[in-house]
PDB file of C-alpha atoms in Angstrom:
ATOM      1  CA  MET T  25     110.054  61.665 123.797  1.00  0.00           C
ATOM      2  CA  SER T  26     106.642  59.614 124.929  1.00  0.00           C
ATOM      3  CA  THR T  27     103.859  58.758 122.390  1.00  0.00           C
ATOM      4  CA  SER T  28     100.363  58.344 123.826  1.00  0.00           C
ATOM      5  CA  PRO T  29      99.378  54.693 124.076  1.00  0.00           C
ATOM      6  CA  LEU T  30      95.902  55.772 121.674  1.00  0.00           C
ATOM      7  CA  SER T  31      98.276  56.442 118.957  1.00  0.00           C
ATOM      8  CA  ALA T  32      97.766  53.111 117.591  1.00  0.00           C
ATOM      9  CA  PRO T  33      95.969  49.378 118.807  1.00  0.00           C
ATOM     10  CA  VAL T  34      97.184  47.502 121.337  1.00  0.00           C
ATOM     11  CA  PRO T  35      98.442  44.081 120.070  1.00  0.00           C
ATOM     12  CA  GLY T  36      96.224  41.356 121.087  1.00  0.00           C
ATOM     13  CA  GLN T  37      93.633  43.543 122.475  1.00  0.00           C
ATOM     14  CA  ARG T  38      90.038  42.432 122.107  1.00  0.00           C
ATOM     15  CA  VAL T  39      88.264  45.749 122.151  1.00  0.00           C
ATOM     16  CA  SER T  40      85.099  44.350 121.170  1.00  0.00           C
ATOM     17  CA  SER T  41      85.287  42.312 124.521  1.00  0.00           C
ATOM     18  CA  LEU T  42      85.324  45.113 126.605  1.00  0.00           C
ATOM     19  CA  PRO T  43      82.000  46.485 128.405  1.00  0.00           C
ATOM     20  CA  ARG T  44      80.868  49.560 127.201  1.00  0.00           C
ATOM     21  CA  PRO T  45      81.591  53.037 128.958  1.00  0.00           C
ATOM     22  CA  TYR T  46      78.614  54.099 131.167  1.00  0.00           C
ATOM     23  CA  TRP T  47      77.851  56.831 128.739  1.00  0.00           C
ATOM     24  CA  SER T  48      77.538  54.293 125.697  1.00  0.00           C
ATOM     25  CA  GLY T  49      75.883  51.582 127.597  1.00  0.00           C
ATOM     26  CA  ARG T  50      72.797  53.918 127.742  1.00  0.00           C
ATOM     27  CA  ALA T  51      72.823  56.100 124.522  1.00  0.00           C
ATOM     28  CA  ASP T  52      73.073  54.290 121.263  1.00  0.00           C
ATOM     29  CA  GLU T  53      74.710  54.844 117.495  1.00  0.00           C
ATOM     30  CA  GLN T  54      72.113  57.189 117.065  1.00  0.00           C
ATOM     31  CA  GLY T  55      72.040  59.482 119.860  1.00  0.00           C
ATOM     32  CA  GLN T  56      68.758  57.576 121.725  1.00  0.00           C
ATOM     33  CA  TRP T  57      68.203  56.044 124.741  1.00  0.00           C
ATOM     34  CA  ARG T  58      68.747  52.249 124.452  1.00  0.00           C
ATOM     35  CA  THR T  59      65.685  50.811 126.189  1.00  0.00           C
ATOM     36  CA  ARG T  60      65.562  47.201 127.858  1.00  0.00           C
ATOM     37  CA  ALA T  61      62.353  45.071 128.512  1.00  0.00           C
ATOM     38  CA  GLY T  62      60.580  48.149 127.336  1.00  0.00           C
ATOM     39  CA  GLY T  63      62.333  50.633 129.695  1.00  0.00           C
ATOM     40  CA  SER T  64      64.294  53.410 128.611  1.00  0.00           C
ATOM     41  CA  LEU T  65      67.805  52.985 129.890  1.00  0.00           C
ATOM     42  CA  ARG T  66      68.154  57.074 130.625  1.00  0.00           C
ATOM     43  CA  PRO T  67      70.314  57.275 133.541  1.00  0.00           C
ATOM     44  CA  PRO T  68      68.840  58.173 137.203  1.00  0.00           C
ATOM     45  CA  GLY T  69      69.224  60.888 139.253  1.00  0.00           C
ATOM     46  CA  GLU T  70      71.554  59.020 141.802  1.00  0.00           C
ATOM     47  CA  ASP T  71      73.973  57.994 139.186  1.00  0.00           C
ATOM     48  CA  LEU T  72      74.730  61.123 137.585  1.00  0.00           C
ATOM     49  CA  SER T  73      74.894  62.561 141.003  1.00  0.00           C
ATOM     50  CA  ALA T  74      77.490  59.535 141.962  1.00  0.00           C
ATOM     51  CA  LEU T  75      79.523  60.619 138.352  1.00  0.00           C
ATOM     52  CA  ARG T  76      79.403  63.983 139.483  1.00  0.00           C
ATOM     53  CA  ALA T  77      80.791  63.446 143.094  1.00  0.00           C
ATOM     54  CA  GLY T  78      83.953  62.710 140.804  1.00  0.00           C
ATOM     55  CA  LEU T  79      85.101  66.026 139.754  1.00  0.00           C
ATOM     56  CA  GLY T  80      88.063  67.145 140.686  1.00  0.00           C
ATOM     57  CA  LYS T  81      89.013  64.016 142.176  1.00  0.00           C
ATOM     58  CA  LYS T  82      91.008  61.066 141.153  1.00  0.00           C
ATOM     59  CA  ALA T  83      90.214  57.711 140.023  1.00  0.00           C
ATOM     60  CA  PHE T  84      89.209  55.267 142.997  1.00  0.00           C
ATOM     61  CA  THR T  85      89.392  58.161 145.789  1.00  0.00           C
ATOM     62  CA  GLU T  86      85.512  58.545 145.372  1.00  0.00           C
ATOM     63  CA  PRO T  87      83.910  54.940 146.394  1.00  0.00           C
ATOM     64  CA  ARG T  88      80.459  55.889 144.400  1.00  0.00           C
ATOM     65  CA  LEU T  89      81.920  55.892 141.634  1.00  0.00           C
ATOM     66  CA  TRP T  90      83.725  52.315 141.802  1.00  0.00           C
ATOM     67  CA  GLN T  91      81.090  50.781 140.297  1.00  0.00           C
ATOM     68  CA  TYR T  92      81.049  52.577 136.523  1.00  0.00           C
ATOM     69  CA  TYR T  93      84.471  52.030 135.835  1.00  0.00           C
ATOM     70  CA  THR T  94      85.152  49.706 132.882  1.00  0.00           C
ATOM     71  CA  THR T  95      88.903  49.920 132.052  1.00  0.00           C
ATOM     72  CA  PRO T  96      90.747  46.840 132.793  1.00  0.00           C
ATOM     73  CA  THR T  97      93.398  47.026 136.038  1.00  0.00           C
ATOM     74  CA  ASP T  98      95.442  44.633 137.448  1.00  0.00           C
ATOM     75  CA  GLY T  99      95.428  46.463 140.651  1.00  0.00           C
ATOM     76  CA  ARG T 100      97.170  49.956 139.714  1.00  0.00           C
ATOM     77  CA  VAL T 101      95.589  53.256 138.503  1.00  0.00           C
ATOM     78  CA  THR T 102      96.599  53.730 135.341  1.00  0.00           C
ATOM     79  CA  LEU T 103      96.061  57.031 133.369  1.00  0.00           C
ATOM     80  CA  GLU T 104      93.811  55.398 131.206  1.00  0.00           C
ATOM     81  CA  LEU T 105      91.188  54.526 134.531  1.00  0.00           C
ATOM     82  CA  GLU T 106      91.871  58.507 135.116  1.00  0.00           C
ATOM     83  CA  ALA T 107      90.748  59.106 131.989  1.00  0.00           C
ATOM     84  CA  GLU T 108      87.831  57.128 132.538  1.00  0.00           C
ATOM     85  CA  HIS T 109      87.191  58.617 135.751  1.00  0.00           C
ATOM     86  CA  ALA T 110      87.200  62.195 134.739  1.00  0.00           C
ATOM     87  CA  ALA T 111      85.123  61.711 131.451  1.00  0.00           C
ATOM     88  CA  LEU T 112      82.496  60.039 133.777  1.00  0.00           C
ATOM     89  CA  ALA T 113      82.777  62.889 136.146  1.00  0.00           C
ATOM     90  CA  LEU T 114      82.150  65.276 133.411  1.00  0.00           C
ATOM     91  CA  TYR T 115      79.371  63.009 131.515  1.00  0.00           C
ATOM     92  CA  GLY T 116      77.779  63.213 134.914  1.00  0.00           C
ATOM     93  CA  LEU T 117      77.662  66.750 134.993  1.00  0.00           C
ATOM     94  CA  HIS T 118      76.705  67.379 131.332  1.00  0.00           C
ATOM     95  CA  GLN T 119      74.002  64.908 131.382  1.00  0.00           C
ATOM     96  CA  GLN T 120      72.372  66.599 134.665  1.00  0.00           C
ATOM     97  CA  SER T 121      68.580  67.647 134.068  1.00  0.00           C
ATOM     98  CA  GLN T 122      68.903  66.823 130.297  1.00  0.00           C
ATOM     99  CA  GLU T 123      66.125  64.534 128.499  1.00  0.00           C
ATOM    100  CA  GLN T 124      68.091  63.456 125.381  1.00  0.00           C
ATOM    101  CA  PRO T 125      71.492  61.973 125.939  1.00  0.00           C
ATOM    102  CA  MET T 126      74.408  64.187 126.096  1.00  0.00           C
ATOM    103  CA  HIS T 127      77.198  61.645 124.509  1.00  0.00           C
ATOM    104  CA  ARG T 128      76.483  61.443 121.185  1.00  0.00           C
ATOM    105  CA  GLN T 129      78.721  59.609 119.173  1.00  0.00           C
ATOM    106  CA  GLY T 130      80.403  61.385 116.325  1.00  0.00           C
ATOM    107  CA  VAL T 131      80.253  64.722 117.522  1.00  0.00           C
ATOM    108  CA  ARG T 132      83.865  65.974 118.058  1.00  0.00           C
ATOM    109  CA  THR T 133      84.716  68.474 121.114  1.00  0.00           C
ATOM    110  CA  GLY T 134      86.054  71.095 118.630  1.00  0.00           C
ATOM    111  CA  ARG T 135      82.974  71.326 116.251  1.00  0.00           C
ATOM    112  CA  ALA T 136      80.092  70.887 119.295  1.00  0.00           C
ATOM    113  CA  LEU T 137      81.941  74.016 121.081  1.00  0.00           C
ATOM    114  CA  ARG T 138      81.200  76.380 118.268  1.00  0.00           C
ATOM    115  CA  ALA T 139      77.544  75.847 119.082  1.00  0.00           C
ATOM    116  CA  LEU T 140      78.200  78.066 122.253  1.00  0.00           C
ATOM    117  CA  HIS T 141      78.389  80.820 119.858  1.00  0.00           C
ATOM    118  CA  GLN T 142      74.133  80.543 119.568  1.00  0.00           C
ATOM    119  CA  ARG T 143      74.254  81.978 123.573  1.00  0.00           C
ATOM    120  CA  TYR T 144      77.646  83.119 124.506  1.00  0.00           C
ATOM    121  CA  SER T 145      79.850  86.174 122.564  1.00  0.00           C
ATOM    122  CA  GLU T 146      82.481  84.400 120.211  1.00  0.00           C
ATOM    123  CA  GLU T 147      85.379  86.283 122.334  1.00  0.00           C
ATOM    124  CA  ALA T 148      84.380  84.693 125.180  1.00  0.00           C
ATOM    125  CA  THR T 149      84.033  81.519 123.753  1.00  0.00           C
ATOM    126  CA  ASP T 150      87.191  81.823 122.200  1.00  0.00           C
ATOM    127  CA  ARG T 151      89.193  82.626 125.136  1.00  0.00           C
ATOM    128  CA  ARG T 152      87.917  79.668 126.939  1.00  0.00           C
ATOM    129  CA  VAL T 153      88.652  77.211 124.326  1.00  0.00           C
ATOM    130  CA  ALA T 154      91.987  78.463 123.938  1.00  0.00           C
ATOM    131  CA  GLN T 155      92.302  78.613 127.927  1.00  0.00           C
ATOM    132  CA  ALA T 156      91.564  74.787 127.714  1.00  0.00           C
ATOM    133  CA  VAL T 157      93.974  73.825 124.779  1.00  0.00           C
ATOM    134  CA  GLY T 158      96.946  75.627 126.520  1.00  0.00           C
ATOM    135  CA  ALA T 159      96.636  73.629 129.608  1.00  0.00           C
ATOM    136  CA  THR T 160      99.983  72.076 130.217  1.00  0.00           C
ATOM    137  CA  SER T 161      98.850  69.301 132.670  1.00  0.00           C
ATOM    138  CA  ALA T 162      96.056  66.673 132.265  1.00  0.00           C
ATOM    139  CA  ALA T 163      94.287  67.845 135.683  1.00  0.00           C
ATOM    140  CA  ALA T 164      94.351  71.455 134.267  1.00  0.00           C
ATOM    141  CA  PHE T 165      92.623  70.394 130.943  1.00  0.00           C
ATOM    142  CA  ALA T 166      89.660  68.241 132.665  1.00  0.00           C
ATOM    143  CA  TYR T 167      89.404  71.541 135.219  1.00  0.00           C
ATOM    144  CA  ARG T 168      89.135  73.927 132.067  1.00  0.00           C
ATOM    145  CA  LEU T 169      87.000  71.453 130.015  1.00  0.00           C
ATOM    146  CA  ARG T 170      84.598  71.233 132.969  1.00  0.00           C
ATOM    147  CA  ALA T 171      83.577  74.805 132.239  1.00  0.00           C
ATOM    148  CA  LEU T 172      82.937  74.202 128.640  1.00  0.00           C
ATOM    149  CA  VAL T 173      81.055  71.016 129.627  1.00  0.00           C
ATOM    150  CA  THR T 174      78.542  73.485 131.917  1.00  0.00           C
ATOM    151  CA  GLN T 175      78.096  75.783 128.999  1.00  0.00           C
ATOM    152  CA  LEU T 176      77.375  72.847 126.572  1.00  0.00           C
ATOM    153  CA  ARG T 177      74.709  71.632 128.854  1.00  0.00           C
ATOM    154  CA  SER T 178      73.041  75.206 129.196  1.00  0.00           C
ATOM    155  CA  ILE T 179      72.533  74.641 125.124  1.00  0.00           C
ATOM    156  CA  GLY T 180      71.688  70.799 125.081  1.00  0.00           C
ATOM    157  CA  GLN T 181      74.662  70.472 122.788  1.00  0.00           C
ATOM    158  CA  PRO T 182      76.024  66.665 123.419  1.00  0.00           C
ATOM    159  CA  LEU T 183      79.463  65.480 122.845  1.00  0.00           C
ATOM    160  CA  ASP T 184      81.434  62.119 121.630  1.00  0.00           C
ATOM    161  CA  TYR T 185      82.251  60.511 125.157  1.00  0.00           C
ATOM    162  CA  ASP T 186      84.615  58.308 123.652  1.00  0.00           C
ATOM    163  CA  GLN T 187      86.179  61.299 122.216  1.00  0.00           C
ATOM    164  CA  VAL T 188      86.499  62.912 125.410  1.00  0.00           C
ATOM    165  CA  MET T 189      88.086  59.996 127.015  1.00  0.00           C
ATOM    166  CA  GLN T 190      90.647  59.456 124.597  1.00  0.00           C
ATOM    167  CA  ASP T 191      91.413  62.980 124.598  1.00  0.00           C
ATOM    168  CA  LEU T 192      92.101  63.142 128.242  1.00  0.00           C
ATOM    169  CA  LEU T 193      94.453  60.314 128.174  1.00  0.00           C
ATOM    170  CA  ARG T 194      96.263  61.992 125.218  1.00  0.00           C
ATOM    171  CA  TRP T 195      97.049  65.026 126.970  1.00  0.00           C
ATOM    172  CA  HIS T 196      99.532  63.424 129.107  1.00  0.00           C
ATOM    173  CA  PHE T 197     101.897  63.240 126.181  1.00  0.00           C
ATOM    174  CA  PRO T 198     103.259  65.876 124.213  1.00  0.00           C
ATOM    175  CA  ASP T 199     102.629  64.314 120.599  1.00  0.00           C
ATOM    176  CA  GLY T 200      98.908  63.674 122.111  1.00  0.00           C
ATOM    177  CA  ARG T 201      98.561  67.015 123.385  1.00  0.00           C
ATOM    178  CA  SER T 202      99.368  68.115 119.778  1.00  0.00           C
ATOM    179  CA  ARG T 203      96.809  65.853 118.287  1.00  0.00           C
ATOM    180  CA  VAL T 204      93.969  66.711 120.545  1.00  0.00           C
ATOM    181  CA  ARG T 205      94.971  70.493 119.700  1.00  0.00           C
ATOM    182  CA  ARG T 206      94.864  70.138 116.040  1.00  0.00           C
ATOM    183  CA  GLY T 207      91.213  68.037 116.345  1.00  0.00           C
ATOM    184  CA  TRP T 208      89.879  70.991 118.464  1.00  0.00           C
ATOM    185  CA  GLY T 209      91.224  73.741 116.272  1.00  0.00           C
ATOM    186  CA  LEU T 210      90.025  72.192 113.104  1.00  0.00           C
ATOM    187  CA  GLY T 211      86.290  71.557 114.210  1.00  0.00           C
ATOM    188  CA  TYR T 212      85.959  74.968 116.005  1.00  0.00           C
ATOM    189  CA  HIS T 213      87.662  77.097 113.266  1.00  0.00           C
ATOM    190  CA  GLY T 214      86.945  74.972 109.822  1.00  0.00           C
ATOM    191  CA  ARG T 215      84.691  76.156 107.836  1.00  0.00           C
ATOM    192  CA  ASP T 216      82.245  73.426 106.405  1.00  0.00           C
ATOM    193  CA  ARG T 217      82.665  72.905 102.836  1.00  0.00           C
ATOM    194  CA  GLN T 218      79.813  73.162 100.747  1.00  0.00           C
ATOM    195  CA  PRO T 219      78.648  70.565  98.597  1.00  0.00           C
ATOM    196  CA  ASP T 220      79.586  71.959  95.254  1.00  0.00           C
ATOM    197  CA  GLU T 221      83.218  72.580  96.293  1.00  0.00           C
ATOM    198  CA  ALA T 222      86.175  69.945  95.397  1.00  0.00           C
ATOM    199  CA  PRO T 223      87.260  68.214  98.444  1.00  0.00           C
ATOM    200  CA  PRO T 224      91.064  69.588  99.709  1.00  0.00           C
ATOM    201  CA  LEU T 225      94.282  68.193  98.402  1.00  0.00           C
ATOM    202  CA  GLU T 226      95.891  65.329  99.688  1.00  0.00           C
ATOM    203  CA  GLY T 227      98.360  66.848 102.354  1.00  0.00           C
ATOM    204  CA  SER T 228      96.493  70.196 102.167  1.00  0.00           C
TER     205      SER T 228
END
């Protein structure tokens, strides 16, 4: 069985030496815009337009995105590059016309999708989420995630785009899809534990 390359760290990889993906280079860990020389690093409209040009396309087929890739490559288009490409395009869609950063570290997709019940019916949202996690290909998963991102933008709900990129990569692998589905399900359908409740038993 194929396994996801994100199931375990890559031996010898110096993660800290890699450049930040576009979204985390603009927003900090607290969900605020980074600054440089006193100015905000909020993405300019032309950047976001270039990122959106990648929607529905494969990595390196849209020249406007070339400058935004940070995934290392030896000249081949890898699954990691395809995942970064799809995440960049979705981020460009999500951040469009938003004052606050739509990348926020730690905001998992399943939990964020629950916020859609504020504006959309629970039944309709359940159906769209089920369609997304029911996708059998990475391309179909990215396409269905696009519709959900559009709805999240409409309510100003951010996502952790590092996690989105990981989910897009893992979707290429059977065990990866299972992990993503479980994570989404726990976030979307899980009940928040109250402060006075005991934690769940190990393995439950």
